[in-house]
Amino acid sequence: PDGIFLSNGPGDPAAAIHDIPAVGSLLKSEKPIFGICMGHQILGLALGSTTFKLKFGHRGLNQPSGLPNRQVEITSQNHGFAIDPNSLDGTVEITHLNLNDSTVAGLRHRSLPFFSVQYHPEASPGPHDADYLFAKFIQIMEANR
């Protein structure tokens, strides 16, 4: 494949005991990877981070803020877990933070073509603020052929 898309899903990402090592194996291919929601959490876990249960889950519309310019996007979210920012090593950088509670809302690997967001960029009908992420993934796949 030209790239790997890790989709959303329900529940505790740490309980995905088969998916985390499978994604870990996929990382070795160095193929472009784009994760959303649960896929974001699974990618983070495969990269060595940990997750935690949110006191109040993010449901419905939420506002991730992109770094470093702090541009806010209106997105659809439905998750109860987040990546622990203190568990990230130096190979991964935070790209988005939730505007309300500053939880990690996006990641990217510093040298490999892996990135993810903790929301639904595909949400429709609804906000389209994050459509650019699909164009970004296509561009990364084309550059890595």
PDB file of C-alpha atoms in Angstrom:
ATOM      1  CA  PRO A   1       0.000   0.000   0.000  1.00  0.00           C
ATOM      2  CA  ASP A   2       0.991   3.624  -0.441  1.00  0.00           C
ATOM      3  CA  GLY A   3      -0.109   4.388   3.115  1.00  0.00           C
ATOM      4  CA  ILE A   4      -1.893   3.033   6.171  1.00  0.00           C
ATOM      5  CA  PHE A   5      -5.020   4.621   7.649  1.00  0.00           C
ATOM      6  CA  LEU A   6      -5.837   3.796  11.289  1.00  0.00           C
ATOM      7  CA  SER A   7      -9.534   4.453  11.835  1.00  0.00           C
ATOM      8  CA  ASN A   8     -11.619   5.267  14.860  1.00  0.00           C
ATOM      9  CA  GLY A   9     -13.301   2.846  17.242  1.00  0.00           C
ATOM     10  CA  PRO A  10     -14.701   2.556  20.767  1.00  0.00           C
ATOM     11  CA  GLY A  11     -13.229   1.890  24.165  1.00  0.00           C
ATOM     12  CA  ASP A  12      -9.941   1.817  26.000  1.00  0.00           C
ATOM     13  CA  PRO A  13      -7.044   1.824  23.516  1.00  0.00           C
ATOM     14  CA  ALA A  14      -4.761  -0.005  25.970  1.00  0.00           C
ATOM     15  CA  ALA A  15      -7.160  -2.969  25.783  1.00  0.00           C
ATOM     16  CA  ALA A  16      -6.404  -3.348  22.049  1.00  0.00           C
ATOM     17  CA  ILE A  17      -3.707  -5.882  22.884  1.00  0.00           C
ATOM     18  CA  HIS A  18      -3.504  -7.262  19.341  1.00  0.00           C
ATOM     19  CA  ASP A  19      -3.718  -3.941  17.507  1.00  0.00           C
ATOM     20  CA  ILE A  20      -0.868  -2.164  19.289  1.00  0.00           C
ATOM     21  CA  PRO A  21       1.837  -4.709  18.332  1.00  0.00           C
ATOM     22  CA  ALA A  22       0.340  -4.997  14.825  1.00  0.00           C
ATOM     23  CA  VAL A  23       0.723  -1.243  14.349  1.00  0.00           C
ATOM     24  CA  GLY A  24       4.196  -1.499  15.900  1.00  0.00           C
ATOM     25  CA  SER A  25       5.095  -3.935  13.116  1.00  0.00           C
ATOM     26  CA  LEU A  26       3.625  -1.586  10.509  1.00  0.00           C
ATOM     27  CA  LEU A  27       5.839   1.230  11.810  1.00  0.00           C
ATOM     28  CA  LYS A  28       8.868  -0.749  10.650  1.00  0.00           C
ATOM     29  CA  SER A  29       7.663  -0.465   7.038  1.00  0.00           C
ATOM     30  CA  GLU A  30       8.075   3.322   7.296  1.00  0.00           C
ATOM     31  CA  LYS A  31       4.986   3.673   5.080  1.00  0.00           C
ATOM     32  CA  PRO A  32       2.951   6.830   5.720  1.00  0.00           C
ATOM     33  CA  ILE A  33       0.481   6.309   8.565  1.00  0.00           C
ATOM     34  CA  PHE A  34      -2.494   8.541   9.431  1.00  0.00           C
ATOM     35  CA  GLY A  35      -4.489   7.756  12.581  1.00  0.00           C
ATOM     36  CA  ILE A  36      -7.771   9.278  13.734  1.00  0.00           C
ATOM     37  CA  CYS A  37      -9.446   8.959  17.157  1.00  0.00           C
ATOM     38  CA  MET A  38      -8.776   5.402  18.371  1.00  0.00           C
ATOM     39  CA  GLY A  39      -6.237   5.113  15.531  1.00  0.00           C
ATOM     40  CA  HIS A  40      -4.458   8.153  17.016  1.00  0.00           C
ATOM     41  CA  GLN A  41      -4.334   6.482  20.414  1.00  0.00           C
ATOM     42  CA  ILE A  42      -3.180   3.121  18.995  1.00  0.00           C
ATOM     43  CA  LEU A  43      -0.435   4.866  17.000  1.00  0.00           C
ATOM     44  CA  GLY A  44       0.658   6.705  20.140  1.00  0.00           C
ATOM     45  CA  LEU A  45       0.772   3.457  22.123  1.00  0.00           C
ATOM     46  CA  ALA A  46       2.722   1.715  19.339  1.00  0.00           C
ATOM     47  CA  LEU A  47       5.206   4.604  19.470  1.00  0.00           C
ATOM     48  CA  GLY A  48       5.715   3.986  23.206  1.00  0.00           C
ATOM     49  CA  SER A  49       3.323   6.436  24.847  1.00  0.00           C
ATOM     50  CA  THR A  50       0.661   5.673  27.435  1.00  0.00           C
ATOM     51  CA  THR A  51      -2.989   6.702  27.636  1.00  0.00           C
ATOM     52  CA  PHE A  52      -5.283   7.702  30.482  1.00  0.00           C
ATOM     53  CA  LYS A  53      -9.034   7.919  31.050  1.00  0.00           C
ATOM     54  CA  LEU A  54     -10.440  11.439  30.845  1.00  0.00           C
ATOM     55  CA  LYS A  55     -12.498  12.681  33.789  1.00  0.00           C
ATOM     56  CA  PHE A  56     -14.961  14.050  31.227  1.00  0.00           C
ATOM     57  CA  GLY A  57     -14.876  12.495  27.765  1.00  0.00           C
ATOM     58  CA  HIS A  58     -14.860  14.673  24.679  1.00  0.00           C
ATOM     59  CA  ARG A  59     -18.255  14.277  23.003  1.00  0.00           C
ATOM     60  CA  GLY A  60     -19.684  16.263  20.102  1.00  0.00           C
ATOM     61  CA  LEU A  61     -18.061  19.481  18.952  1.00  0.00           C
ATOM     62  CA  ASN A  62     -14.632  20.295  20.355  1.00  0.00           C
ATOM     63  CA  GLN A  63     -11.842  22.680  19.489  1.00  0.00           C
ATOM     64  CA  PRO A  64      -8.324  21.365  18.943  1.00  0.00           C
ATOM     65  CA  SER A  65      -5.713  24.050  18.546  1.00  0.00           C
ATOM     66  CA  GLY A  66      -2.889  23.470  16.084  1.00  0.00           C
ATOM     67  CA  LEU A  67       0.652  24.229  17.163  1.00  0.00           C
ATOM     68  CA  PRO A  68       2.648  26.438  16.803  1.00  0.00           C
ATOM     69  CA  ASN A  69       0.188  28.969  15.317  1.00  0.00           C
ATOM     70  CA  ARG A  70      -2.667  28.064  17.719  1.00  0.00           C
ATOM     71  CA  GLN A  71      -5.220  27.957  14.874  1.00  0.00           C
ATOM     72  CA  VAL A  72      -8.423  26.504  16.304  1.00  0.00           C
ATOM     73  CA  GLU A  73     -10.487  23.967  14.351  1.00  0.00           C
ATOM     74  CA  ILE A  74     -14.100  23.018  15.011  1.00  0.00           C
ATOM     75  CA  THR A  75     -14.218  19.211  15.027  1.00  0.00           C
ATOM     76  CA  SER A  76     -16.410  16.286  15.966  1.00  0.00           C
ATOM     77  CA  GLN A  77     -15.073  14.106  18.800  1.00  0.00           C
ATOM     78  CA  ASN A  78     -16.207  11.047  20.735  1.00  0.00           C
ATOM     79  CA  HIS A  79     -13.555   9.598  23.037  1.00  0.00           C
ATOM     80  CA  GLY A  80     -12.923   8.999  26.710  1.00  0.00           C
ATOM     81  CA  PHE A  81      -9.143   8.468  26.688  1.00  0.00           C
ATOM     82  CA  ALA A  82      -6.139  10.619  25.784  1.00  0.00           C
ATOM     83  CA  ILE A  83      -2.414  10.223  25.257  1.00  0.00           C
ATOM     84  CA  ASP A  84      -0.252  11.194  28.231  1.00  0.00           C
ATOM     85  CA  PRO A  85       2.042  13.973  26.958  1.00  0.00           C
ATOM     86  CA  ASN A  86       4.676  13.064  29.564  1.00  0.00           C
ATOM     87  CA  SER A  87       5.002   9.600  28.045  1.00  0.00           C
ATOM     88  CA  LEU A  88       6.110  10.855  24.612  1.00  0.00           C
ATOM     89  CA  ASP A  89       9.756  10.489  23.720  1.00  0.00           C
ATOM     90  CA  GLY A  90      11.790  12.953  21.668  1.00  0.00           C
ATOM     91  CA  THR A  91      10.896  11.305  18.344  1.00  0.00           C
ATOM     92  CA  VAL A  92       7.251  12.389  18.596  1.00  0.00           C
ATOM     93  CA  GLU A  93       5.926  15.936  18.764  1.00  0.00           C
ATOM     94  CA  ILE A  94       2.523  17.251  19.752  1.00  0.00           C
ATOM     95  CA  THR A  95       0.807  19.046  16.857  1.00  0.00           C
ATOM     96  CA  HIS A  96      -2.577  19.845  18.432  1.00  0.00           C
ATOM     97  CA  LEU A  97      -3.934  20.442  21.938  1.00  0.00           C
ATOM     98  CA  ASN A  98      -7.559  20.452  23.058  1.00  0.00           C
ATOM     99  CA  LEU A  99      -8.510  24.066  23.710  1.00  0.00           C
ATOM    100  CA  ASN A 100     -10.621  23.209  26.768  1.00  0.00           C
ATOM    101  CA  ASP A 101      -8.360  20.900  28.773  1.00  0.00           C
ATOM    102  CA  SER A 102      -4.984  20.970  26.929  1.00  0.00           C
ATOM    103  CA  THR A 103      -5.009  17.213  26.290  1.00  0.00           C
ATOM    104  CA  VAL A 104      -3.041  15.917  23.307  1.00  0.00           C
ATOM    105  CA  ALA A 105      -5.191  16.210  20.169  1.00  0.00           C
ATOM    106  CA  GLY A 106      -2.543  15.542  17.511  1.00  0.00           C
ATOM    107  CA  LEU A 107       0.901  13.983  17.041  1.00  0.00           C
ATOM    108  CA  ARG A 108       3.523  13.554  14.389  1.00  0.00           C
ATOM    109  CA  HIS A 109       6.781  11.644  14.243  1.00  0.00           C
ATOM    110  CA  ARG A 110       9.723  14.004  13.778  1.00  0.00           C
ATOM    111  CA  SER A 111      11.509  11.975  11.088  1.00  0.00           C
ATOM    112  CA  LEU A 112       9.072   9.327   9.802  1.00  0.00           C
ATOM    113  CA  PRO A 113       5.776   9.864   7.898  1.00  0.00           C
ATOM    114  CA  PHE A 114       3.429   9.118  10.812  1.00  0.00           C
ATOM    115  CA  PHE A 115       0.805  11.538  12.150  1.00  0.00           C
ATOM    116  CA  SER A 116      -2.531  11.378  13.926  1.00  0.00           C
ATOM    117  CA  VAL A 117      -5.353  13.431  15.422  1.00  0.00           C
ATOM    118  CA  GLN A 118      -7.737  12.794  18.317  1.00  0.00           C
ATOM    119  CA  TYR A 119     -10.870  13.755  16.392  1.00  0.00           C
ATOM    120  CA  HIS A 120     -12.935  12.988  13.295  1.00  0.00           C
ATOM    121  CA  PRO A 121     -11.546  15.015  10.370  1.00  0.00           C
ATOM    122  CA  GLU A 122     -13.945  13.139   8.084  1.00  0.00           C
ATOM    123  CA  ALA A 123     -17.074  14.258   9.983  1.00  0.00           C
ATOM    124  CA  SER A 124     -19.880  15.091   7.597  1.00  0.00           C
ATOM    125  CA  PRO A 125     -22.391  16.549   7.774  1.00  0.00           C
ATOM    126  CA  GLY A 126     -20.729  18.939  10.121  1.00  0.00           C
ATOM    127  CA  PRO A 127     -17.471  20.809  10.393  1.00  0.00           C
ATOM    128  CA  HIS A 128     -14.965  20.616   7.562  1.00  0.00           C
ATOM    129  CA  ASP A 129     -12.131  22.498   9.278  1.00  0.00           C
ATOM    130  CA  ALA A 130      -9.860  19.445   9.235  1.00  0.00           C
ATOM    131  CA  ASP A 131     -10.279  18.331   5.593  1.00  0.00           C
ATOM    132  CA  TYR A 132      -6.699  19.484   4.959  1.00  0.00           C
ATOM    133  CA  LEU A 133      -5.437  16.439   6.881  1.00  0.00           C
ATOM    134  CA  PHE A 134      -6.511  14.077   4.084  1.00  0.00           C
ATOM    135  CA  ALA A 135      -4.718  16.227   1.491  1.00  0.00           C
ATOM    136  CA  LYS A 136      -1.657  16.173   3.759  1.00  0.00           C
ATOM    137  CA  PHE A 137      -1.792  12.353   3.969  1.00  0.00           C
ATOM    138  CA  ILE A 138      -2.070  12.025   0.177  1.00  0.00           C
ATOM    139  CA  GLN A 139       0.880  14.409  -0.246  1.00  0.00           C
ATOM    140  CA  ILE A 140       2.985  12.374   2.222  1.00  0.00           C
ATOM    141  CA  MET A 141       2.090   9.115   0.442  1.00  0.00           C
ATOM    142  CA  GLU A 142       3.058  10.577  -2.941  1.00  0.00           C
ATOM    143  CA  ALA A 143       6.370  11.834  -1.543  1.00  0.00           C
ATOM    144  CA  ASN A 144       7.158   8.404  -0.070  1.00  0.00           C
ATOM    145  CA  ARG A 145       6.519   6.268  -3.166  1.00  0.00           C
TER     146      ARG A 145
END
